[in-house]
Coordinates of C-alpha atoms and ligand atoms in Angstrom, one line a residue:
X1 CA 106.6 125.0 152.7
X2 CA 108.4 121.7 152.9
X3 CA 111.7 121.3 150.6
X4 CA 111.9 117.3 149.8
X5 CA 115.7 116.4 147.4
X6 CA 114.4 113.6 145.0
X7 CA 117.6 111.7 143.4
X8 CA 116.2 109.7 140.4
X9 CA 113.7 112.6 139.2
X10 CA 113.9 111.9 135.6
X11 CA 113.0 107.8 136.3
X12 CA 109.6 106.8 135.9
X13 CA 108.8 107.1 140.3
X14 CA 110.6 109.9 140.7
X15 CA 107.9 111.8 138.4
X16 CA 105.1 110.5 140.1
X17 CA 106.7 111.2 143.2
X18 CA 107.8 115.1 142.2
X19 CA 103.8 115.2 141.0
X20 CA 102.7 114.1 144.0
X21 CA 105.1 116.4 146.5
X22 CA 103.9 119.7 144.2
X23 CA 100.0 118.4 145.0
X24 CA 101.2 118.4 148.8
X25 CA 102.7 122.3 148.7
X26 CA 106.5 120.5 148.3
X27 CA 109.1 122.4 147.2
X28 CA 110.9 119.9 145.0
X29 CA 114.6 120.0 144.3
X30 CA 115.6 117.1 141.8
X31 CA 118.7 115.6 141.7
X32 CA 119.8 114.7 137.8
X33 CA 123.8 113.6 136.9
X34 CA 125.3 115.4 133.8
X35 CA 124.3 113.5 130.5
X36 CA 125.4 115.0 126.8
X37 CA 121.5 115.1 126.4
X38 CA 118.6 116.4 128.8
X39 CA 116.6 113.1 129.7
X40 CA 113.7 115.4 130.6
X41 CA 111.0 113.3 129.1
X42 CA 109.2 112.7 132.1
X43 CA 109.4 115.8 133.8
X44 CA 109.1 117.9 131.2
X45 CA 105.5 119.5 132.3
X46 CA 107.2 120.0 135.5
X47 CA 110.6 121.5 135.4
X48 CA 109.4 125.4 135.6
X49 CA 108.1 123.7 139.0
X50 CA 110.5 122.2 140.1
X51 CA 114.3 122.9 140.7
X52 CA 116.7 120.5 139.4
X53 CA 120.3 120.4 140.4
X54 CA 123.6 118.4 138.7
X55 CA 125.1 115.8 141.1
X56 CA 125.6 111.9 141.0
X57 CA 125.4 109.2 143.3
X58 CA 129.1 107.9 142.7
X59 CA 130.4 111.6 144.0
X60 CA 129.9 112.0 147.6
X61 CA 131.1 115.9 147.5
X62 CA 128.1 117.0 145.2
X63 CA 125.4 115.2 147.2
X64 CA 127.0 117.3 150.4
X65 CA 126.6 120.0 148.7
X66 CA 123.2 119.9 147.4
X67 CA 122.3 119.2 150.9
X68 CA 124.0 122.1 152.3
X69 CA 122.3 124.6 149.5
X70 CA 118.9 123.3 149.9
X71 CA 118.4 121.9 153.4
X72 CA 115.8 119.3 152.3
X73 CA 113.3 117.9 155.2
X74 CA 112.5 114.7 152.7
X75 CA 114.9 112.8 150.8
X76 CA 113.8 110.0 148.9
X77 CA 117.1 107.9 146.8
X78 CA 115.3 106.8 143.9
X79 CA 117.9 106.8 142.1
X80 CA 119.4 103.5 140.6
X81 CA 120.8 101.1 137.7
X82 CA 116.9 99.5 138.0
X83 CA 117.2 97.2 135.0
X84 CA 117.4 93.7 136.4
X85 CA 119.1 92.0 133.2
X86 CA 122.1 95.4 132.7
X87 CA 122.7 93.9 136.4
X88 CA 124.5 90.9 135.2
X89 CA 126.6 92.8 131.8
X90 CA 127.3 95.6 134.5
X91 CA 127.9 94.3 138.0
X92 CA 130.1 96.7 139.4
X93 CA 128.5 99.2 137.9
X94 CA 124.9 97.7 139.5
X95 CA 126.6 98.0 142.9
X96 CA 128.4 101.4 142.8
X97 CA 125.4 103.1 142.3
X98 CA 122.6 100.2 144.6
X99 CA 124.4 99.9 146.8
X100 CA 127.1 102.5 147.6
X101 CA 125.1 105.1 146.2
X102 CA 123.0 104.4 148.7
X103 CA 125.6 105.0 151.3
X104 CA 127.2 107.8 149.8
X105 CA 123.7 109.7 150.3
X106 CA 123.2 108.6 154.1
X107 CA 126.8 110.0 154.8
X108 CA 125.9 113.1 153.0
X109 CA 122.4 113.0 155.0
X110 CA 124.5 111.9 158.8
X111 CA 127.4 114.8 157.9
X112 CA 125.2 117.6 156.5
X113 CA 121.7 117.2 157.0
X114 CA 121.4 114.2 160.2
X115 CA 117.5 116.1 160.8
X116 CA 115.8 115.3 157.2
X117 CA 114.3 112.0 157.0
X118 CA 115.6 109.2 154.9
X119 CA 113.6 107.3 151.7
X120 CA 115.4 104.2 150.1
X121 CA 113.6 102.9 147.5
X122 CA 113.9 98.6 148.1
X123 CA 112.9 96.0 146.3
X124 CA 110.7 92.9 146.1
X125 CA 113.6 91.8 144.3
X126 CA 115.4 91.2 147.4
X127 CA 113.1 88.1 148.4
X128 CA 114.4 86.3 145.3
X129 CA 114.1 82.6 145.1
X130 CA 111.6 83.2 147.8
X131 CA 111.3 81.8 151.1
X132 CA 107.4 82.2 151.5
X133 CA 104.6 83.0 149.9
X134 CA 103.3 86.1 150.3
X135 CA 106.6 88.2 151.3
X136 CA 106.2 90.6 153.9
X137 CA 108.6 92.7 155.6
X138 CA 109.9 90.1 158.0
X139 CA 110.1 87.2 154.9
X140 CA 114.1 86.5 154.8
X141 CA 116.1 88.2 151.3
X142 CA 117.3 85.7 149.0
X143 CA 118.6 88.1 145.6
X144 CA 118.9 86.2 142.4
X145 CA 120.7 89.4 140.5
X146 CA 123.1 91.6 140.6
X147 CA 121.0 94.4 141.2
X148 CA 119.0 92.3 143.9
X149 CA 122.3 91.7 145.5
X150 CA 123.1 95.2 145.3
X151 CA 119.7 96.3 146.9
X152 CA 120.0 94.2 149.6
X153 CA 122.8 96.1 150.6
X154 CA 121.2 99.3 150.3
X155 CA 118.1 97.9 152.9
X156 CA 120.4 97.1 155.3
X157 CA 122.5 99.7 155.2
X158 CA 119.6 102.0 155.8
X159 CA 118.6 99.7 158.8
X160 CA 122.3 100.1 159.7
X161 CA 122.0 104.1 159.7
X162 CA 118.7 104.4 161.6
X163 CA 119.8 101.6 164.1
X164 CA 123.5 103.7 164.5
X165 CA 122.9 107.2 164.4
X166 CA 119.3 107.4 165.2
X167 CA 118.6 108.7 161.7
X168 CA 114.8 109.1 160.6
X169 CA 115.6 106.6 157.5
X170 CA 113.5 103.9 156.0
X171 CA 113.6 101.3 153.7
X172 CA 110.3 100.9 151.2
X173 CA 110.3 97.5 149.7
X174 CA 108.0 98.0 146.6
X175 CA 106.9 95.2 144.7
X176 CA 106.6 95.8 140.8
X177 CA 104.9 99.2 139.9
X178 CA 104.1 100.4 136.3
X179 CA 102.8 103.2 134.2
X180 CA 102.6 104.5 130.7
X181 CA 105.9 106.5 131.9
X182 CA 107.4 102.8 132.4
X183 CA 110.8 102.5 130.4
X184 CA 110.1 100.6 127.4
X185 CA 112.5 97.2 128.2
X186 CA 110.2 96.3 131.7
X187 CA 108.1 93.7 130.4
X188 CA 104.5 95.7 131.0
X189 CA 105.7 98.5 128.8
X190 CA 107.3 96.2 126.4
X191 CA 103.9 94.2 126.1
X192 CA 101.7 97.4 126.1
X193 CA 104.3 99.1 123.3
X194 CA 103.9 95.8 121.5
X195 CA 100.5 95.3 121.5
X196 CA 99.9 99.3 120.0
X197 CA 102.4 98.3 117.2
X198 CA 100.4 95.1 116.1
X199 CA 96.9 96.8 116.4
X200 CA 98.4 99.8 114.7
X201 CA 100.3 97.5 111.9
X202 CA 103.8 98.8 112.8
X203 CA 105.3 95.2 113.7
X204 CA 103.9 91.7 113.4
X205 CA 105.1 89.4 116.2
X206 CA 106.6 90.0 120.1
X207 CA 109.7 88.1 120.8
X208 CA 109.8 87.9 125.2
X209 CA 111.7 85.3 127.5
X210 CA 109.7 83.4 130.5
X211 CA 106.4 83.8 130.0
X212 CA 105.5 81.7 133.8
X213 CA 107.1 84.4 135.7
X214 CA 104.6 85.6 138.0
X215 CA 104.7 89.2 139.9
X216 CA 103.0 91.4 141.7
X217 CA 101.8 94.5 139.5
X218 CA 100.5 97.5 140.6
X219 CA 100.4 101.3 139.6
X220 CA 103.3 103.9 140.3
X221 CA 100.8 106.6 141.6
X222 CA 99.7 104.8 144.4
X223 CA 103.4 103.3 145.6
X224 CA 104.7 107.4 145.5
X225 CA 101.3 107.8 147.7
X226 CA 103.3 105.0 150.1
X227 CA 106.7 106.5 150.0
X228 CA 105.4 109.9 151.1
X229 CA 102.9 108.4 154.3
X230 CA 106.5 106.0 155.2
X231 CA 108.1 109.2 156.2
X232 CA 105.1 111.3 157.6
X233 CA 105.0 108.2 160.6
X234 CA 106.1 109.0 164.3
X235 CA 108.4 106.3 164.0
X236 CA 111.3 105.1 160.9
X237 CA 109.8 101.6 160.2
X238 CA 110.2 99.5 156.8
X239 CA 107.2 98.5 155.0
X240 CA 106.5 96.3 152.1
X241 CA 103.9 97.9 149.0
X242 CA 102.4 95.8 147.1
X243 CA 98.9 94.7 145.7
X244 CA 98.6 90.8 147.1
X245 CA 97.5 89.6 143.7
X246 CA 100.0 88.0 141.3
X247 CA 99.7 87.2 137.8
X248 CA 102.2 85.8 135.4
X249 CA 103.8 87.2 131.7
X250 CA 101.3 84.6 129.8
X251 CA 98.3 86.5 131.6
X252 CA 99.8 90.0 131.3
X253 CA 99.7 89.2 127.5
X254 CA 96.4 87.8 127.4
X255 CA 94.8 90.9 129.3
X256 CA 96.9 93.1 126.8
X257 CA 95.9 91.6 123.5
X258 CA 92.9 91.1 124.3
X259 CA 92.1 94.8 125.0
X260 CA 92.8 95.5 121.6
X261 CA 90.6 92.6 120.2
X262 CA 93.5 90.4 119.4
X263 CA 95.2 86.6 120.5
X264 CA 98.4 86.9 122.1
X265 CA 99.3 83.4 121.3
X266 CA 99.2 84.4 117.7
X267 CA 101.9 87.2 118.0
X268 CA 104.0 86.0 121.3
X269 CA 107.2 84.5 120.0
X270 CA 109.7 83.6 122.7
X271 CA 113.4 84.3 122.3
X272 CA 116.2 82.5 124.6
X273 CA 117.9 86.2 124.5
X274 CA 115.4 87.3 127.0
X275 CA 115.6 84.5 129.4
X276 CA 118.0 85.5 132.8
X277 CA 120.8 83.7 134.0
X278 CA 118.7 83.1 137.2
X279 CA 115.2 84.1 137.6
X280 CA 112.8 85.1 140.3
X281 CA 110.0 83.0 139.7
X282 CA 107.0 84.4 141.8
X283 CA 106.4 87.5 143.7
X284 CA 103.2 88.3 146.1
X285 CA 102.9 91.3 148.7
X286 CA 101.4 91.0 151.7
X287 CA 100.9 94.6 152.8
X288 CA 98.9 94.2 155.4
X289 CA 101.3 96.2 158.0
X290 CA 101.2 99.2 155.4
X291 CA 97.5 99.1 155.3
X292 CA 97.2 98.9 159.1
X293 CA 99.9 101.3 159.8
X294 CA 99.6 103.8 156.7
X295 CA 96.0 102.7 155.7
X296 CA 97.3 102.6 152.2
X297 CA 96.0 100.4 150.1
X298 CA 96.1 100.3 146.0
X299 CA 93.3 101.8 144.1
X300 CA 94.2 100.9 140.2
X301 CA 93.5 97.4 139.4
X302 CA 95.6 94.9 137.2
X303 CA 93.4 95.1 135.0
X304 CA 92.8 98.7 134.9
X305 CA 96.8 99.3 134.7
X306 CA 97.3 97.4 131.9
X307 CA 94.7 98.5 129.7
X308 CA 95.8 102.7 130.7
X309 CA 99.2 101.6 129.4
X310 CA 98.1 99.7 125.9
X311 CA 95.6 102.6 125.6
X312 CA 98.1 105.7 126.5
X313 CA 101.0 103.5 123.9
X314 CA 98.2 103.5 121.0
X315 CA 97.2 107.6 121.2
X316 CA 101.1 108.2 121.4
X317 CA 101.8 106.0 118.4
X318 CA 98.7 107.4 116.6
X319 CA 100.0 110.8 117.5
X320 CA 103.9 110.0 116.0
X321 CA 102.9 108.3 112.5
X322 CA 99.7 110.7 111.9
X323 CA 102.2 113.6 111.5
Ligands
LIG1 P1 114.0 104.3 136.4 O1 112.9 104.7 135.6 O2 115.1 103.4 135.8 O3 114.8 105.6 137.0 C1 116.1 105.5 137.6 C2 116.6 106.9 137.9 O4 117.9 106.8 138.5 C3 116.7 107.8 136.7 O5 116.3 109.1 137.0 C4 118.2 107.8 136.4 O6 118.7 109.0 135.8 C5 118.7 107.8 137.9 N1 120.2 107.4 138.0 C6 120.7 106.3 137.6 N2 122.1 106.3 137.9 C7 122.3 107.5 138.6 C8 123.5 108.1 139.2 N3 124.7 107.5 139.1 N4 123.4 109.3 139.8 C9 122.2 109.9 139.8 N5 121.0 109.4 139.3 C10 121.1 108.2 138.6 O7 113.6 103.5 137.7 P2 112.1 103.6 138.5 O8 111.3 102.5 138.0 O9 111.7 105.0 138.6 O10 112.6 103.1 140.0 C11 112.9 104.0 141.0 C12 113.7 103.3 142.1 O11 112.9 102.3 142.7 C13 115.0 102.6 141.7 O12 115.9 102.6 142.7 C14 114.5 101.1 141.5 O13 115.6 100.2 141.6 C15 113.5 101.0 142.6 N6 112.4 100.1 142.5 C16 111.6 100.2 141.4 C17 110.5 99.3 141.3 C18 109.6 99.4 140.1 O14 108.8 98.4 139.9 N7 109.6 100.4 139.3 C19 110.2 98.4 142.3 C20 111.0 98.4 143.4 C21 112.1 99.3 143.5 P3 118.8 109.0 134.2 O15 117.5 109.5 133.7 O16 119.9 110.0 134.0 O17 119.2 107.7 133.6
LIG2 O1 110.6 91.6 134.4 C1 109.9 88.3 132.7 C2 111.3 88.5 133.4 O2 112.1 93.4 133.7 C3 109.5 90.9 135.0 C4 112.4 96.5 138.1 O3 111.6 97.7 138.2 O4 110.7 95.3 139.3 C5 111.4 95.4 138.1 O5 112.2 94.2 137.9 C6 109.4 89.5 134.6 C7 110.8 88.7 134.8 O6 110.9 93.5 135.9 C8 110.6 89.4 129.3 O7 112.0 87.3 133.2 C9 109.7 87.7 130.2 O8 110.5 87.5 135.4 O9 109.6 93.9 133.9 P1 110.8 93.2 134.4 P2 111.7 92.9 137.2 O10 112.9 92.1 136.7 O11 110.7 92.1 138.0 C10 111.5 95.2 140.5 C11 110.6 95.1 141.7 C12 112.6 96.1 140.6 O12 113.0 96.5 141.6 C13 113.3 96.5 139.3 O13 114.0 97.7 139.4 O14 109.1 89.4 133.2 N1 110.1 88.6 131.2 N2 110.0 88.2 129.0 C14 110.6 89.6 130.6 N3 111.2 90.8 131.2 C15 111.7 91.7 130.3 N4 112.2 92.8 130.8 N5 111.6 91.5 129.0 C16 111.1 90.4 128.4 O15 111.1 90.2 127.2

């Protein structure tokens, strides 16, 4: 049985990811930091599955440990501060865990464990202000955040590790991906929420910043599907995942509200607060190397994704104020 470490387990990808690897036969070790409070929400109808051990990116010592008790053959680093606008009111922060963290795992993996192979979860964040349209894998980075900044580090530094010390690690730059298990301040989930709380009378307008951002959305259970077929390859290569079709805030809305019967434009109010000091303005994949060299390819539409999320946000509501 295979033994694959998964750092960010509690996070919205890491369980899909830990669902997936169980489906496989995986034996899944995940890797949580010490909180006051469990943050087991996600996982919970996994953990008497899975085993989860205590250590944190910003201490080197516990991730050589961890390595040296489990002897993992996977390790995907999913862990990360992933909230673009906490990048800019905690920079540092942002880049201790991005992009050191990042480090601090492939010195664990080069010192303990050089045989495993090497997951990095990147970013289409990295492509920024971008150069072309669509961005594949050779499209040059140009980060507009903190945390885009921070993950370019992490990319390269992954390049930098399989390039020096011949280590199986890749670099999986993943365009947007959502699910009901999205945190709640992304703008999908914050839409899909919103939308439940109107159709279910709970709140009566949606305050959101640009609504002409455009990205590239598609659904977490097919990127994990990519992750895990990035390190089954004969050879370490870096792929971009994404669906090739872009949409923008105003359109995410309309699809939303419109599931539910209702007019987004009489409920969307937009607030200054959520405007970024920079933004990325539009994001497209072009995947077609991961569909050649992976044959993956996404199976959940835009559509389809964002109606499961307003639908799964309207039982759970249902569920909380019925009792
Ligand atoms: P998420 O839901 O915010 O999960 C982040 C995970 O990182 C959580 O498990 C969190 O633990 C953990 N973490 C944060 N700081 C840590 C530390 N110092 N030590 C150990 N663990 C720490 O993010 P996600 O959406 O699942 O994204 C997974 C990864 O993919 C992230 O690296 C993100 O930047 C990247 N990414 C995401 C997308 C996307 O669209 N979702 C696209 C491209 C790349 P707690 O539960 O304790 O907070
Ligand atoms: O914003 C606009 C906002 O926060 C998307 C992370 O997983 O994907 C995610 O980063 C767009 C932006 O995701 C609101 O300005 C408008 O243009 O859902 P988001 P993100 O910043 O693209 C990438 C690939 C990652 O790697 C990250 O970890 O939506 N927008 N109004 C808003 N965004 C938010 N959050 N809230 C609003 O009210």
């Amino acid at each position: 049985m295979p033994t694959a470490l998964v750092t960010g387990i509690t996070g919205q990808d890491g369980s899909y990811l830990a669902e997936f690897l169980l489906g496989k036969g995986y034996e899944v070790i995940g890797l949580v930091r010490r909180t006051s409070r469990l943050t087991y929400d996600r996982i919970q109808h996994l953990v008497d599955r899975i085993e989860l051990v205590q250590a944190d990116l910003h201490d080197l010592g516990s991730l050589m440990d961890v390595l040296n008790k489990y002897a993992p053959d996977e390790i995907y680093n999913l862990a990360a501060q992933s909230f673009v606008p906490a990048s800019w009111s905690q920079p540092i922060l942002t880049g201790e865990v991005n992009a050191l963290g990042v480090v601090r795992m492939l010195e664990a993996m080069r010192l303990v464990r050089p045989q495993a192979r090497f997951y990095q979860a990147s970013s289409s964040e990295m492509f920024g202000k971008v150069r072309e349209v669509p961005q594949k894998e050779t499209t040059p980075f140009y980060p507009r955040s903190p945390y885009a900044v921070a993950k370019v580090y992490g990319h390269w530094i992954t390049v930098n590790y399989r390039e020096s010390y011949n280590l199986f690690a890749v670099s999986g730059i993943l365009f947007n991906h959502e699910s009901p298990r999205r945190g709640l301040e992304f703008v999908t989930r914050k839409v899909t929420n919103g939308v439940a709380k109107i159709k279910l009378g709970l709140a009566d307008e949606l305050r959101l910043g640009n609504l002409e951002a455009k990205r590239d959305w598609g659904y977490t259970g097919d990127y994990v599907r990519a992750m895990w077929l990035m390190l089954q390859q004969d050879e370490p290569e870096d792929f971009v995942i994404g669906t090739g079709e872009t949409h923008s805030v105003r359109e995410l809305c309309e699809v939303a509200f419109s599931h539910v019967g209702l007019d987004y434009r009489d409920y969307v109010k937009q607030d200054p607060r959520f405007f970024r000091p920079a933004e990325v303005d539009i994001l497209v994949a072009d995947a077609s190397k991961a569909r050649e060299k992976l044959g993956w390819e996404p199976r959940v539409t835009f559509e389809e994704l964002i109606h499961m999320m307003v639908d799964a946000d309207l039982e759970r509501l249902e569920r909380k104020y019925k009792q």
